[in-house]
Coordinates of C-alpha atoms in Angstrom, one line a residue:
M1 CA -37.4 -11.8 -3.5
I2 CA -38.7 -8.4 -4.8
F3 CA -35.3 -6.6 -4.7
E4 CA -33.1 -9.6 -5.6
N5 CA -30.1 -7.5 -6.6
L6 CA -30.1 -6.1 -3.0
T7 CA -31.6 -8.5 -0.6
C8 CA -30.2 -11.9 -1.6
G9 CA -26.7 -11.1 -0.5
Y10 CA -27.8 -10.0 3.0
L11 CA -29.2 -13.5 3.3
G12 CA -25.9 -15.1 2.3
K13 CA -27.2 -16.0 -1.2
K14 CA -25.3 -15.1 -4.4
H15 CA -27.0 -13.2 -7.2
E16 CA -25.5 -12.6 -10.6
N17 CA -26.3 -8.9 -10.6
A18 CA -26.0 -8.1 -7.0
T19 CA -25.0 -4.7 -5.5
L20 CA -21.5 -4.4 -4.2
N21 CA -22.6 -4.6 -0.6
S22 CA -25.0 -7.5 -1.3
R23 CA -22.3 -9.4 -3.2
F24 CA -19.8 -8.9 -0.3
Y25 CA -22.1 -10.6 2.3
A26 CA -23.1 -13.4 -0.1
E27 CA -19.4 -14.2 -0.6
M28 CA -18.7 -13.9 3.1
F29 CA -21.3 -16.3 4.3
S30 CA -21.2 -18.7 1.3
Q31 CA -17.4 -19.1 1.6
N32 CA -17.5 -19.7 5.4
L33 CA -14.9 -16.9 5.7
S34 CA -12.7 -17.1 8.7
F35 CA -13.4 -14.1 11.0
R36 CA -10.1 -14.5 12.9
E37 CA -8.2 -12.1 10.7
I38 CA -8.6 -8.5 9.6
I39 CA -11.5 -8.1 7.1
L40 CA -12.2 -4.9 5.1
F41 CA -15.9 -4.5 5.5
P42 CA -18.0 -2.3 3.2
Q43 CA -17.5 1.3 4.4
R44 CA -21.2 2.4 4.3
I45 CA -23.0 1.4 7.5
P46 CA -26.8 1.1 6.8
K47 CA -29.1 3.0 9.1
S48 CA -31.7 0.9 10.9
G49 CA -34.3 2.5 8.6
F50 CA -32.8 0.7 5.7
F51 CA -33.7 -2.7 7.1
Q52 CA -37.1 -1.4 8.3
E53 CA -37.7 -0.5 4.6
L54 CA -36.7 -3.9 3.5
V55 CA -38.9 -5.6 6.0
A56 CA -41.8 -3.4 5.0
H57 CA -41.5 -3.8 1.2
E58 CA -39.8 -7.1 0.7
S59 CA -41.6 -10.5 0.6
P60 CA -42.6 -12.3 3.8
E61 CA -40.0 -15.0 2.9
F62 CA -37.3 -12.3 3.1
M63 CA -38.4 -11.2 6.6
K64 CA -38.3 -14.8 7.9
E65 CA -34.9 -15.5 6.4
F66 CA -33.5 -12.1 7.5
N67 CA -34.6 -12.7 11.0
D68 CA -32.9 -16.1 10.9
I69 CA -29.6 -14.7 9.7
S70 CA -29.8 -11.8 12.2
S71 CA -30.3 -14.4 15.0
M72 CA -27.3 -16.4 13.7
I73 CA -25.2 -13.2 13.8
K74 CA -26.2 -12.3 17.3
K75 CA -25.6 -15.9 18.5
N76 CA -22.1 -16.1 17.0
A77 CA -21.2 -12.6 18.3
I78 CA -22.2 -13.7 21.9
A79 CA -20.3 -16.9 21.6
S80 CA -17.3 -15.0 20.4
A81 CA -17.5 -12.6 23.3
N82 CA -17.8 -15.5 25.8
K83 CA -14.7 -17.1 24.1
V84 CA -12.8 -13.9 24.7
S85 CA -13.7 -13.9 28.4
F86 CA -11.8 -17.2 28.7
E87 CA -8.9 -16.5 26.4
Q88 CA -7.9 -13.1 25.0
S89 CA -5.8 -14.4 22.1
N90 CA -5.3 -12.3 19.1
S91 CA -7.4 -14.6 16.9
N92 CA -10.3 -14.6 19.4
L93 CA -10.2 -10.8 19.8
R94 CA -10.2 -10.3 16.0
E95 CA -13.1 -12.6 15.6
L96 CA -15.2 -10.7 18.2
I97 CA -14.4 -7.3 16.6
N98 CA -15.4 -8.7 13.2
W99 CA -18.7 -9.9 14.5
I100 CA -19.3 -6.5 16.0
Y101 CA -18.7 -4.9 12.6
I102 CA -21.1 -7.4 11.0
M103 CA -23.8 -6.6 13.6
M104 CA -23.6 -2.8 12.8
R105 CA -23.9 -3.6 9.1
Y106 CA -27.1 -5.6 9.8
G107 CA -28.8 -2.9 11.8
L108 CA -28.0 -4.5 15.1
S109 CA -26.2 -1.6 16.8
Q110 CA -28.7 -1.5 19.6
E111 CA -27.8 -5.0 20.5
I112 CA -24.1 -4.0 20.9
I113 CA -25.1 -1.2 23.3
T114 CA -27.5 -3.1 25.5
N115 CA -26.1 -6.6 25.8
K116 CA -23.7 -6.7 28.8
V117 CA -21.7 -9.5 27.2
Y118 CA -19.9 -6.7 25.2
E119 CA -18.9 -4.7 28.3
I120 CA -15.7 -6.8 28.6
K121 CA -12.3 -5.1 28.7
I122 CA -9.8 -6.5 26.2
E123 CA -6.1 -6.2 25.3
P124 CA -4.8 -5.8 22.7
F125 CA -7.1 -4.2 20.1
N126 CA -8.9 -2.4 22.9
L127 CA -8.9 0.9 21.0
E128 CA -10.5 -0.6 17.9
F129 CA -13.0 -2.5 20.1
E130 CA -14.1 0.6 22.1
T131 CA -14.2 2.6 18.9
A132 CA -16.6 0.1 17.3
K133 CA -18.9 0.3 20.4
E134 CA -18.9 4.1 20.4
T135 CA -19.7 4.0 16.7
A136 CA -22.6 1.7 17.4
K137 CA -24.0 4.2 19.9
I138 CA -23.7 7.0 17.4
E139 CA -25.3 5.0 14.6
V140 CA -28.3 4.3 16.9
C141 CA -28.7 8.0 17.5
L142 CA -28.4 8.8 13.7
S143 CA -31.1 6.1 13.0
S144 CA -33.5 7.6 15.5
G145 CA -32.8 11.2 14.8
A146 CA -31.3 11.8 18.2
T147 CA -28.4 14.2 18.9
I148 CA -25.1 12.3 18.7
D149 CA -22.6 12.3 21.5
L150 CA -18.9 12.5 20.6
T151 CA -17.6 12.4 24.2
G152 CA -16.7 8.7 24.1
L153 CA -14.7 9.1 20.8
I154 CA -12.9 12.2 22.1
Q155 CA -11.9 10.4 25.3
L156 CA -10.5 7.5 23.3
S157 CA -8.7 9.9 21.0
K158 CA -7.0 11.6 24.0
Q159 CA -5.5 8.3 24.9
C160 CA -3.7 8.4 21.6
L161 CA -1.9 11.6 22.7
T162 CA -0.5 9.9 25.8
Q163 CA 0.3 6.4 24.6
T164 CA 3.1 5.3 22.2
N165 CA 2.3 1.7 21.6
I166 CA -1.0 2.1 19.8
P167 CA -1.0 0.5 16.3
S168 CA -1.4 3.2 13.6
R169 CA -4.2 1.3 12.0
E170 CA -6.4 1.5 15.1
E171 CA -5.5 5.1 15.6
I172 CA -6.5 5.9 12.0
I173 CA -9.8 4.2 12.4
L174 CA -10.6 6.1 15.5
L175 CA -9.4 9.6 14.5
N176 CA -10.9 9.4 11.0
R177 CA -14.3 8.4 12.4
L178 CA -14.2 11.3 15.0
V179 CA -13.3 13.9 12.3
V180 CA -16.0 12.7 9.9
Y181 CA -18.7 12.6 12.6
F182 CA -17.8 16.1 13.8
Y183 CA -17.9 17.8 10.4
R184 CA -20.8 15.8 9.0
H185 CA -22.9 16.7 12.0
N186 CA -21.5 20.2 12.5
Q187 CA -23.2 21.0 15.9
F188 CA -20.3 20.7 18.4
S189 CA -18.5 24.1 18.2
E190 CA -17.0 23.6 21.7
Y191 CA -14.9 20.7 20.4
K192 CA -13.5 22.6 17.4
N193 CA -10.0 23.1 18.6
I194 CA -9.4 19.6 19.9
I195 CA -10.9 18.1 16.7
L196 CA -8.4 20.2 14.7
S197 CA -5.6 18.8 16.8
F198 CA -6.8 15.3 16.1
A199 CA -7.1 16.1 12.4
Q200 CA -3.5 17.3 12.3
R201 CA -2.4 14.1 14.1
L202 CA -4.3 12.1 11.4
I203 CA -2.4 14.0 8.7
D204 CA 0.9 13.3 10.3
I205 CA 0.1 9.5 10.6
I206 CA -1.1 9.1 7.0
E207 CA 1.7 11.2 5.4
H208 CA 4.3 9.0 7.1
Q209 CA 2.6 5.7 6.3
S210 CA 3.8 3.7 3.4
N211 CA 1.2 2.7 0.9
D212 CA 2.8 -0.6 0.0
T213 CA -0.2 -2.9 0.9
F214 CA -3.8 -3.1 -0.1
L215 CA -4.9 -2.3 3.4
N216 CA -2.7 0.8 3.7
K217 CA -3.9 2.1 0.3
I218 CA -7.5 1.8 1.3
Y219 CA -7.0 3.5 4.6
A220 CA -5.0 6.3 3.0
S221 CA -7.8 7.0 0.5
V222 CA -10.4 6.8 3.3
V223 CA -8.5 9.2 5.5
Y224 CA -7.9 11.8 2.8
R225 CA -11.6 11.7 2.0
G226 CA -12.4 12.3 5.7
L227 CA -9.9 15.1 6.0
A228 CA -11.5 16.8 3.0
M229 CA -14.4 17.6 5.3
V230 CA -12.2 19.8 7.6
I231 CA -13.5 23.1 6.4
D232 CA -11.3 25.0 9.0
M233 CA -8.2 24.2 7.0
G234 CA -9.4 26.0 3.9
K235 CA -10.7 25.1 0.5
A236 CA -7.3 24.5 -1.1
F237 CA -6.6 21.9 1.6
Q238 CA -9.9 20.2 1.1
Q239 CA -9.4 20.0 -2.7
D240 CA -5.9 18.6 -2.2
C241 CA -7.2 15.9 0.1
L242 CA -10.0 14.9 -2.4
D243 CA -7.5 14.8 -5.2
K244 CA -5.1 12.6 -3.1
S245 CA -8.0 10.3 -2.1
E246 CA -9.1 9.9 -5.7
Q247 CA -5.6 9.3 -7.0
I248 CA -5.1 6.5 -4.5
A249 CA -8.6 5.1 -5.0
R250 CA -8.2 4.8 -8.8
N251 CA -4.9 2.9 -8.4
I252 CA -6.0 0.3 -5.9
I253 CA -6.2 -3.2 -7.5
G254 CA -7.7 -6.1 -5.5
E255 CA -6.3 -9.5 -5.7
T256 CA -9.2 -11.3 -4.0
V257 CA -13.0 -11.0 -4.5
F258 CA -13.2 -9.1 -1.1
E259 CA -10.4 -6.7 -2.1
E260 CA -12.0 -6.1 -5.5
I261 CA -15.4 -5.2 -3.8
S262 CA -13.7 -3.1 -1.2
A263 CA -11.7 -1.2 -3.8
K264 CA -14.8 -0.5 -5.9
E265 CA -16.8 0.6 -2.9
N266 CA -14.1 2.9 -1.8
L267 CA -14.0 4.6 -5.2
L268 CA -17.8 4.8 -5.3
T269 CA -17.9 6.5 -1.9
L270 CA -15.2 8.9 -3.0
L271 CA -17.2 9.8 -6.1
Q272 CA -20.3 10.4 -4.1
T273 CA -18.3 12.8 -1.8
K274 CA -16.7 14.5 -4.8
S275 CA -20.0 15.0 -6.6
K276 CA -21.3 16.9 -3.6
W277 CA -18.0 19.0 -3.5
T278 CA -18.1 19.9 -7.2
M279 CA -21.8 20.7 -7.0
R280 CA -21.2 23.2 -4.2
N281 CA -18.5 24.7 -6.4
Q282 CA -20.9 24.8 -9.4
D283 CA -18.8 22.4 -11.5
Y284 CA -22.0 20.7 -12.8
K285 CA -20.4 18.8 -15.6
Y286 CA -17.9 17.1 -13.3
T287 CA -20.7 16.4 -10.8
E288 CA -22.7 14.6 -13.5
S289 CA -19.7 12.6 -14.5
C290 CA -19.1 11.5 -10.9
L291 CA -22.6 10.4 -10.5
L292 CA -22.7 8.5 -13.8
E293 CA -19.5 6.7 -12.8
M294 CA -21.1 5.8 -9.5
I295 CA -23.9 4.1 -11.4
D296 CA -21.4 2.3 -13.7
L297 CA -19.6 1.0 -10.6
D298 CA -22.7 -0.4 -8.9
K299 CA -25.4 -0.6 -11.6
H300 CA -28.0 -2.3 -9.3
D301 CA -27.7 0.0 -6.3
S302 CA -30.3 2.7 -6.1
T303 CA -28.0 5.3 -4.5
G304 CA -26.4 6.5 -7.7
Y305 CA -29.7 6.8 -9.6
S306 CA -31.2 8.7 -6.7
E307 CA -28.3 11.1 -6.4
L308 CA -28.3 11.7 -10.2
G309 CA -32.1 12.2 -10.1
L310 CA -31.7 14.9 -7.4
F311 CA -28.9 16.5 -9.3
Y312 CA -31.1 16.8 -12.5
S313 CA -34.2 17.9 -10.6
N314 CA -32.2 20.6 -8.7
N315 CA -31.1 21.9 -12.1
E316 CA -34.6 21.8 -13.5
L317 CA -33.9 18.9 -15.9
Y318 CA -37.0 17.1 -14.9
Q319 CA -37.3 14.9 -17.9
D320 CA -33.7 13.6 -17.3
A321 CA -34.5 13.1 -13.6
L322 CA -37.7 11.0 -14.1
P323 CA -36.0 7.8 -15.3
M324 CA -33.4 8.1 -12.6
F325 CA -36.0 8.2 -9.8
K326 CA -38.0 5.5 -11.5
K327 CA -35.0 3.2 -11.6
A328 CA -34.1 4.0 -7.9
I329 CA -37.6 3.0 -6.9
Q330 CA -37.4 -0.3 -8.8
L331 CA -34.0 -1.2 -7.2
G332 CA -35.2 -0.7 -3.7
P333 CA -34.0 0.9 -0.4
P334 CA -32.7 3.2 0.8
A335 CA -35.4 5.9 0.6
I336 CA -38.0 4.3 -1.8
G337 CA -40.6 6.8 -0.5
M338 CA -38.4 9.8 -1.0
N339 CA -37.5 8.7 -4.6
A340 CA -41.2 8.1 -5.3
Y341 CA -42.0 11.6 -4.0
Y342 CA -39.4 13.3 -6.2
Y343 CA -40.6 11.3 -9.2
G344 CA -44.0 12.8 -8.6
K345 CA -42.5 16.3 -8.1
C346 CA -40.7 16.1 -11.4
L347 CA -44.0 15.0 -13.1
E348 CA -45.8 17.9 -11.5
L349 CA -43.1 20.5 -12.5
S350 CA -43.2 19.0 -16.0
G351 CA -46.9 19.8 -16.1
N352 CA -48.1 16.2 -15.9
I353 CA -50.4 16.8 -12.9
E354 CA -52.5 13.6 -13.2
M355 CA -49.5 11.3 -13.1
A356 CA -47.9 13.4 -10.4
M357 CA -51.0 12.9 -8.2
T358 CA -50.8 9.1 -8.7
A359 CA -47.1 9.2 -7.8
F360 CA -47.7 11.3 -4.6
Y361 CA -50.3 8.8 -3.4
E362 CA -47.8 6.0 -4.0
A363 CA -45.1 7.9 -2.2
A364 CA -47.4 8.4 0.8
Q365 CA -48.1 4.6 0.9
L366 CA -44.4 3.8 0.7
D367 CA -43.4 6.2 3.5
E368 CA -46.3 6.7 5.9
Q369 CA -44.3 9.2 7.9
S370 CA -43.7 11.6 5.1
L371 CA -45.7 14.8 5.0
S372 CA -44.4 16.1 1.6
P373 CA -46.7 14.0 -0.7
W374 CA -49.8 14.9 1.3
I375 CA -49.0 18.6 1.3
D376 CA -48.4 18.6 -2.5
L377 CA -51.7 16.8 -3.0
F378 CA -53.4 19.3 -0.8
F379 CA -52.2 22.3 -2.8
I380 CA -52.9 20.6 -6.1
Y381 CA -56.6 20.2 -5.1
I382 CA -56.6 23.8 -3.8
N383 CA -55.3 25.1 -7.1
A384 CA -57.8 23.0 -9.0
N385 CA -60.7 24.4 -6.9
Q386 CA -61.5 20.9 -5.6
G387 CA -62.1 22.0 -2.0
Y388 CA -63.9 18.8 -0.9
L389 CA -60.8 16.7 -1.8
A390 CA -58.4 19.2 -0.3
K391 CA -60.5 19.0 2.9
K392 CA -60.2 15.2 3.0
I393 CA -56.4 15.5 2.7
A394 CA -56.4 18.2 5.4
Q395 CA -58.4 16.0 7.8
H396 CA -56.0 13.1 7.2
I397 CA -53.0 15.2 8.0
F398 CA -54.5 16.6 11.1
N399 CA -55.7 13.2 12.3
T400 CA -52.2 11.7 11.8
A401 CA -50.0 12.8 14.6
I402 CA -46.6 12.1 12.8
L403 CA -47.8 14.2 9.9
K404 CA -49.4 17.0 11.9
E405 CA -46.2 17.6 14.0
Q406 CA -44.2 18.2 10.8
L407 CA -46.4 21.1 9.6
S408 CA -44.9 24.6 9.4
D409 CA -46.9 27.5 11.0
E410 CA -47.9 28.7 7.5
E411 CA -49.2 25.2 6.5
V412 CA -51.2 24.9 9.8
I413 CA -52.9 28.2 9.0
K414 CA -53.7 27.2 5.4
I415 CA -55.0 23.8 6.4
K416 CA -57.1 25.2 9.2
S417 CA -58.7 27.7 6.8
I418 CA -60.0 24.7 4.7
L419 CA -61.3 22.8 7.7
C420 CA -63.3 25.7 9.1

């Protein structure tokens, strides 16, 4: 495998220096873990583009094995759904929901939406099951760039206001997901008041929940991190939520390998959130420490290196950013092309134009839909008075529909002036 630290685990193979996510799936499949009980899965759901990148840049052997394991997951999920149709026991229902979660984390959300076998109505755990299916719909929209629809999650949340027998765990999963989606994709102003009422209910639940188990501690940290996104409750409230989330996260100790991974991943996700918060508040020293700790927690995941590279480049520390982007490229998805582009941009801004041009060409090959490296190459040739080469770049952009449609009006005018 090319990205062994990342890809082996998704194939169910252990690797000594695997990422947290990869290690989780390697352990899960190699131990033949029972899916008939609650499993704390990694919190980050990969977009479909993540797996498209892996297939595009990994070895042919990976693609074959990944297709095999994807087929196995779909087969087991269907078998589990059929089992539930005959007997809705708690263990059968839990097994089905777990397979649904696994499908989402293997980029198979579309399968959940389109396969009629998952249209069954279940009791109990109905709220968690329907929440998972609504999440799958939203993840498909996010992966394709389509506008997400919160109607389904809102309707499910309204049920919580009228029913008294809903387990707090299921309600927490639903309401936290709704609040996070709303504020992360802030384009649904008509829902603002009702979302605030759900956020308040979430506060009431989490403040009255005892944090005496590993599961409850994880959920409390996750919920406070989600509530920190509620800008309508004020900056002091957001800061308090982040502080509570961090305090809990730093005191969670896992007793099993899965609990250990879940605890580390929860802290890593919290640090990523806090780094963005402190950067907005111009506390750059704390931002850097968060990102360095992210890398320390998951040394073989590209995310921390990429985030730190962006932090350094945004603060014009280009020489510090270069090794971060280079490492992120080596470790693999997500966003190899983006990291390659910013690596080139830092070279350009450092005055190393020749190496920057090489990096831009590599970035364009890694992400064929990205306009940025071509535009930068175009202007480098313009500034170097190499009109012939600038014209070749302009022709390529205009002849490639996905690139041409990304051009701004100003860029269209500039490129057309070269082609005339």
